[in-house]
mmCIF file of C-alpha atoms and ligand atoms in Angstrom:
data_model
loop_
_atom_site.group_PDB
_atom_site.id
_atom_site.type_symbol
_atom_site.label_atom_id
_atom_site.label_comp_id
_atom_site.label_asym_id
_atom_site.label_seq_id
_atom_site.Cartn_x
_atom_site.Cartn_y
_atom_site.Cartn_z
ATOM 1 C CA MET X 1 0.045 0.071 -0.005
ATOM 2 C CA SER X 2 2.525 2.476 1.056
ATOM 3 C CA VAL X 3 4.803 1.479 -1.913
ATOM 4 C CA SER X 4 1.991 2.248 -4.337
ATOM 5 C CA ILE X 5 1.415 5.519 -2.865
ATOM 6 C CA THR X 6 4.998 6.318 -3.216
ATOM 7 C CA ARG X 7 5.090 5.105 -6.744
ATOM 8 C CA ARG X 8 2.049 7.306 -7.556
ATOM 9 C CA PHE X 9 3.558 10.307 -6.059
ATOM 10 C CA ALA X 10 6.780 9.720 -8.104
ATOM 11 C CA LEU X 11 4.687 9.367 -11.161
ATOM 12 C CA VAL X 12 3.079 12.644 -10.490
ATOM 13 C CA LEU X 13 6.455 14.285 -9.847
ATOM 14 C CA PHE X 14 7.663 12.903 -13.084
ATOM 15 C CA ALA X 15 4.568 14.234 -15.003
ATOM 16 C CA ALA X 16 5.130 17.690 -13.345
ATOM 17 C CA THR X 17 8.652 17.644 -14.562
ATOM 18 C CA VAL X 18 7.680 16.906 -18.047
ATOM 19 C CA VAL X 19 5.031 19.582 -18.166
ATOM 20 C CA ALA X 20 7.483 22.065 -16.594
ATOM 21 C CA ALA X 21 10.028 21.219 -19.305
ATOM 22 C CA ALA X 22 7.417 21.508 -22.131
ATOM 23 C CA LEU X 23 6.367 24.893 -20.792
ATOM 24 C CA SER X 24 9.759 26.212 -20.452
ATOM 25 C CA VAL X 25 10.503 25.909 -24.243
ATOM 26 C CA PRO X 26 7.998 28.766 -25.372
ATOM 27 C CA SER X 27 9.120 30.958 -22.352
ATOM 28 C CA ALA X 28 12.817 30.672 -23.287
ATOM 29 C CA ALA X 29 11.752 31.753 -26.967
ATOM 30 C CA ALA X 30 9.771 34.582 -25.551
ATOM 31 C CA GLN X 31 12.906 35.929 -23.862
ATOM 32 C CA GLU X 32 14.073 37.237 -27.160
ATOM 33 C CA ARG X 33 13.106 40.782 -27.317
ATOM 34 C CA THR X 34 12.227 42.998 -30.417
ATOM 35 C CA VAL X 35 12.343 46.659 -31.110
ATOM 36 C CA ASN X 36 8.610 46.564 -30.354
ATOM 37 C CA ASP X 37 9.049 45.694 -26.750
ATOM 38 C CA GLY X 38 9.937 49.250 -25.464
ATOM 39 C CA VAL X 39 13.705 48.774 -25.299
ATOM 40 C CA PHE X 40 14.614 52.421 -24.806
ATOM 41 C CA THR X 41 13.183 55.435 -22.714
ATOM 42 C CA ALA X 42 11.601 58.585 -24.140
ATOM 43 C CA GLU X 43 14.094 60.769 -22.262
ATOM 44 C CA GLN X 44 16.988 58.708 -23.945
ATOM 45 C CA ALA X 45 15.537 59.301 -27.317
ATOM 46 C CA THR X 46 15.405 63.047 -26.697
ATOM 47 C CA ARG X 47 18.962 63.001 -25.636
ATOM 48 C CA GLY X 48 19.704 61.107 -28.875
ATOM 49 C CA ARG X 49 18.060 63.713 -31.028
ATOM 50 C CA ALA X 50 20.552 66.410 -29.830
ATOM 51 C CA ALA X 51 23.446 63.962 -30.431
ATOM 52 C CA TYR X 52 21.986 63.023 -33.871
ATOM 53 C CA ARG X 53 21.582 66.739 -34.931
ATOM 54 C CA ALA X 54 25.191 67.358 -33.883
ATOM 55 C CA GLN X 55 26.813 64.187 -35.329
ATOM 56 C CA CYS X 56 24.545 62.786 -38.172
ATOM 57 C CA ALA X 57 22.023 65.406 -39.486
ATOM 58 C CA ALA X 58 24.514 66.985 -41.821
ATOM 59 C CA CYS X 59 24.430 63.946 -44.092
ATOM 60 C CA HIS X 60 21.295 61.912 -43.007
ATOM 61 C CA ALA X 61 19.095 65.123 -42.756
ATOM 62 C CA THR X 62 17.332 66.587 -39.679
ATOM 63 C CA ASN X 63 14.289 64.524 -40.585
ATOM 64 C CA LEU X 64 16.289 61.348 -40.908
ATOM 65 C CA PHE X 65 15.097 60.938 -44.563
ATOM 66 C CA GLY X 66 18.602 61.299 -45.924
ATOM 67 C CA GLY X 67 19.437 62.895 -49.276
ATOM 68 C CA GLU X 68 22.165 63.120 -51.749
ATOM 69 C CA MET X 69 24.927 62.729 -48.950
ATOM 70 C CA ALA X 70 23.458 59.550 -47.244
ATOM 71 C CA PRO X 71 20.515 57.200 -47.277
ATOM 72 C CA GLY X 72 17.631 57.670 -44.985
ATOM 73 C CA LEU X 73 17.421 56.153 -41.388
ATOM 74 C CA LYS X 74 13.747 56.320 -41.312
ATOM 75 C CA GLY X 75 10.867 54.365 -42.937
ATOM 76 C CA SER X 76 10.514 50.907 -44.397
ATOM 77 C CA GLY X 77 13.451 51.449 -46.736
ATOM 78 C CA PHE X 78 15.662 51.509 -43.658
ATOM 79 C CA THR X 79 13.833 49.416 -41.197
ATOM 80 C CA GLY X 80 13.321 46.690 -43.939
ATOM 81 C CA GLY X 81 17.056 46.599 -44.744
ATOM 82 C CA TRP X 82 17.873 45.758 -41.108
ATOM 83 C CA SER X 83 14.860 43.511 -40.546
ATOM 84 C CA GLY X 84 15.965 40.245 -38.788
ATOM 85 C CA ALA X 85 19.332 41.669 -37.624
ATOM 86 C CA THR X 86 19.840 42.750 -34.049
ATOM 87 C CA LEU X 87 20.213 46.100 -32.419
ATOM 88 C CA TRP X 88 23.856 45.096 -31.449
ATOM 89 C CA GLU X 89 24.741 44.531 -35.172
ATOM 90 C CA LEU X 90 23.217 47.928 -36.036
ATOM 91 C CA ALA X 91 25.083 49.471 -33.187
ATOM 92 C CA ASP X 92 28.358 47.703 -34.247
ATOM 93 C CA PHE X 93 27.975 48.858 -37.951
ATOM 94 C CA THR X 94 27.180 52.446 -36.750
ATOM 95 C CA ASN X 95 30.153 52.630 -34.241
ATOM 96 C CA ALA X 96 32.574 51.123 -36.811
ATOM 97 C CA THR X 97 31.469 53.359 -39.800
ATOM 98 C CA MET X 98 29.759 56.435 -38.581
ATOM 99 C CA PRO X 99 29.915 59.378 -38.662
ATOM 100 C CA GLN X 100 31.375 58.628 -41.977
ATOM 101 C CA ASP X 101 33.724 61.472 -41.953
ATOM 102 C CA ALA X 102 34.961 60.444 -38.411
ATOM 103 C CA PRO X 103 34.061 56.851 -37.469
ATOM 104 C CA GLY X 104 34.673 55.782 -33.916
ATOM 105 C CA ARG X 105 34.033 59.164 -32.532
ATOM 106 C CA LEU X 106 30.769 58.160 -30.656
ATOM 107 C CA SER X 107 30.864 57.405 -26.851
ATOM 108 C CA ALA X 108 28.842 54.339 -25.777
ATOM 109 C CA GLN X 109 26.326 56.606 -24.332
ATOM 110 C CA GLU X 110 25.834 58.637 -27.582
ATOM 111 C CA LEU X 111 25.629 55.430 -29.555
ATOM 112 C CA ASN X 112 22.775 54.031 -27.504
ATOM 113 C CA ASP X 113 20.953 57.537 -27.254
ATOM 114 C CA ILE X 114 21.174 57.961 -31.053
ATOM 115 C CA ILE X 115 19.813 54.352 -31.748
ATOM 116 C CA ALA X 116 17.081 55.159 -29.196
ATOM 117 C CA TYR X 117 16.212 58.375 -31.211
ATOM 118 C CA ILE X 118 16.343 56.359 -34.549
ATOM 119 C CA LEU X 119 14.026 53.818 -33.042
ATOM 120 C CA ARG X 120 11.623 56.498 -31.824
ATOM 121 C CA GLU X 121 11.624 58.102 -35.323
ATOM 122 C CA ASN X 122 10.611 54.767 -36.738
ATOM 123 C CA ASP X 123 7.561 54.589 -34.455
ATOM 124 C CA TYR X 124 8.818 51.911 -32.059
ATOM 125 C CA PRO X 125 7.611 52.318 -28.612
ATOM 126 C CA ALA X 126 9.463 53.635 -25.699
ATOM 127 C CA GLY X 127 9.675 51.584 -22.432
ATOM 128 C CA SER X 128 10.883 52.028 -18.890
ATOM 129 C CA ASP X 129 14.590 50.810 -19.291
ATOM 130 C CA GLU X 130 17.330 52.639 -21.318
ATOM 131 C CA LEU X 131 18.822 51.001 -24.170
ATOM 132 C CA ALA X 132 22.356 49.905 -23.069
ATOM 133 C CA ILE X 133 24.144 48.044 -25.802
ATOM 134 C CA ASP X 134 27.556 46.875 -24.884
ATOM 135 C CA LEU X 135 29.639 46.478 -28.041
ATOM 136 C CA ALA X 136 32.043 44.156 -26.239
ATOM 137 C CA ASN X 137 29.233 41.688 -25.288
ATOM 138 C CA GLN X 138 26.327 40.959 -27.534
ATOM 139 C CA GLY X 139 24.165 39.739 -24.771
ATOM 140 C CA ASP X 140 20.403 38.806 -25.251
ATOM 141 C CA PRO X 141 19.591 39.752 -28.840
ATOM 142 C CA ILE X 142 17.016 42.506 -29.538
ATOM 143 C CA ARG X 143 15.623 41.780 -32.998
ATOM 144 C CA ILE X 144 14.817 44.711 -35.504
ATOM 145 C CA GLU X 145 11.454 43.778 -37.251
HETATM 146 C C1 HEC W 1 29.721 62.561 -43.723
HETATM 147 C C2 HEC W 1 28.381 62.093 -43.970
HETATM 148 C C3 HEC W 1 27.821 61.093 -42.924
HETATM 149 C C4 HEC W 1 27.669 61.253 -41.532
HETATM 150 C C5 HEC W 1 27.989 62.568 -40.715
HETATM 151 C C6 HEC W 1 26.946 60.276 -40.872
HETATM 152 N N1 HEC W 1 26.730 59.338 -41.900
HETATM 153 FE FE1 HEC W 1 25.689 57.553 -41.693
HETATM 154 N N2 HEC W 1 25.950 57.046 -43.723
HETATM 155 C C7 HEC W 1 26.611 57.961 -44.562
HETATM 156 C C8 HEC W 1 26.692 57.280 -45.900
HETATM 157 C C9 HEC W 1 27.253 57.862 -47.189
HETATM 158 C C10 HEC W 1 26.010 55.928 -45.751
HETATM 159 C C11 HEC W 1 25.809 54.877 -46.738
HETATM 160 C C12 HEC W 1 27.011 54.122 -46.815
HETATM 161 C C13 HEC W 1 27.212 53.066 -46.008
HETATM 162 O O1 HEC W 1 26.292 52.410 -45.523
HETATM 163 O O2 HEC W 1 28.408 53.040 -45.468
HETATM 164 C C14 HEC W 1 25.529 55.910 -44.409
HETATM 165 C C15 HEC W 1 24.960 54.849 -43.788
HETATM 166 C C16 HEC W 1 24.526 54.787 -42.436
HETATM 167 C C17 HEC W 1 23.755 53.710 -41.883
HETATM 168 C C18 HEC W 1 23.228 52.560 -42.661
HETATM 169 C C19 HEC W 1 21.989 52.879 -43.397
HETATM 170 C C20 HEC W 1 21.175 51.743 -43.949
HETATM 171 O O3 HEC W 1 20.307 51.870 -44.842
HETATM 172 O O4 HEC W 1 21.593 50.526 -43.695
HETATM 173 C C21 HEC W 1 23.475 54.026 -40.623
HETATM 174 C C22 HEC W 1 22.632 53.241 -39.683
HETATM 175 C C23 HEC W 1 24.085 55.350 -40.476
HETATM 176 N N3 HEC W 1 24.728 55.795 -41.545
HETATM 177 C C24 HEC W 1 24.101 55.967 -39.189
HETATM 178 C C25 HEC W 1 24.609 57.229 -38.780
HETATM 179 C C26 HEC W 1 24.702 57.759 -37.656
HETATM 180 C C27 HEC W 1 23.981 57.214 -36.346
HETATM 181 C C28 HEC W 1 25.404 58.880 -37.747
HETATM 182 C C29 HEC W 1 25.688 59.904 -36.659
HETATM 183 C C30 HEC W 1 26.528 59.441 -35.549
HETATM 184 C C31 HEC W 1 25.979 58.962 -39.212
HETATM 185 N N4 HEC W 1 25.467 57.995 -39.692
HETATM 186 C C32 HEC W 1 26.645 60.008 -39.666
HETATM 187 C C33 HEC W 1 27.201 59.159 -44.385
HETATM 188 C C34 HEC W 1 27.104 59.698 -43.210
#
């Protein structure tokens, strides 16, 4: 009698473990964030606007639509081109090549703030935590979509 209760208990435990393992699969996938998850703050984007105007607007235009000097950083032509990439990849590219006349000049803070501003200008939502991409460490991806 007591043996069968123990066995039944073990079976229930086993079943609970299987269910927990099954449930952990979708929750692990849900950990990958996208630019639609509020990955920067409104204040950060406003700081980024000032940095963008000082360092990027001469070529990409104040309204981000670009021109003869450089392509636009706003609209589906831009977001579509980066769709599927991560924000880390965008930050790494930007840090390595922009501003095109003086690459590598941006501080980590300016880089994050400017990307926050570009995201806001592309109508992605602000959230409660600042974007803090670390170029030395890719970390959990934030997917562009
Ligand atoms: C001197 C002109 C110039 C300045 C200043 C400049 N850019 Fe650019 N940018 C370009 C040109 C030209 C391209 C296209 C060639 C390329 O992709 O390397 C470009 C491309 C880009 C792209 C890729 C666009 C795409 O469609 O994939 C990003 C992102 C970008 N710039 C961000 C910035 C940011 C952020 C700043 C300010 C920190 C900045 N740029 C400053 C000239 C400039």
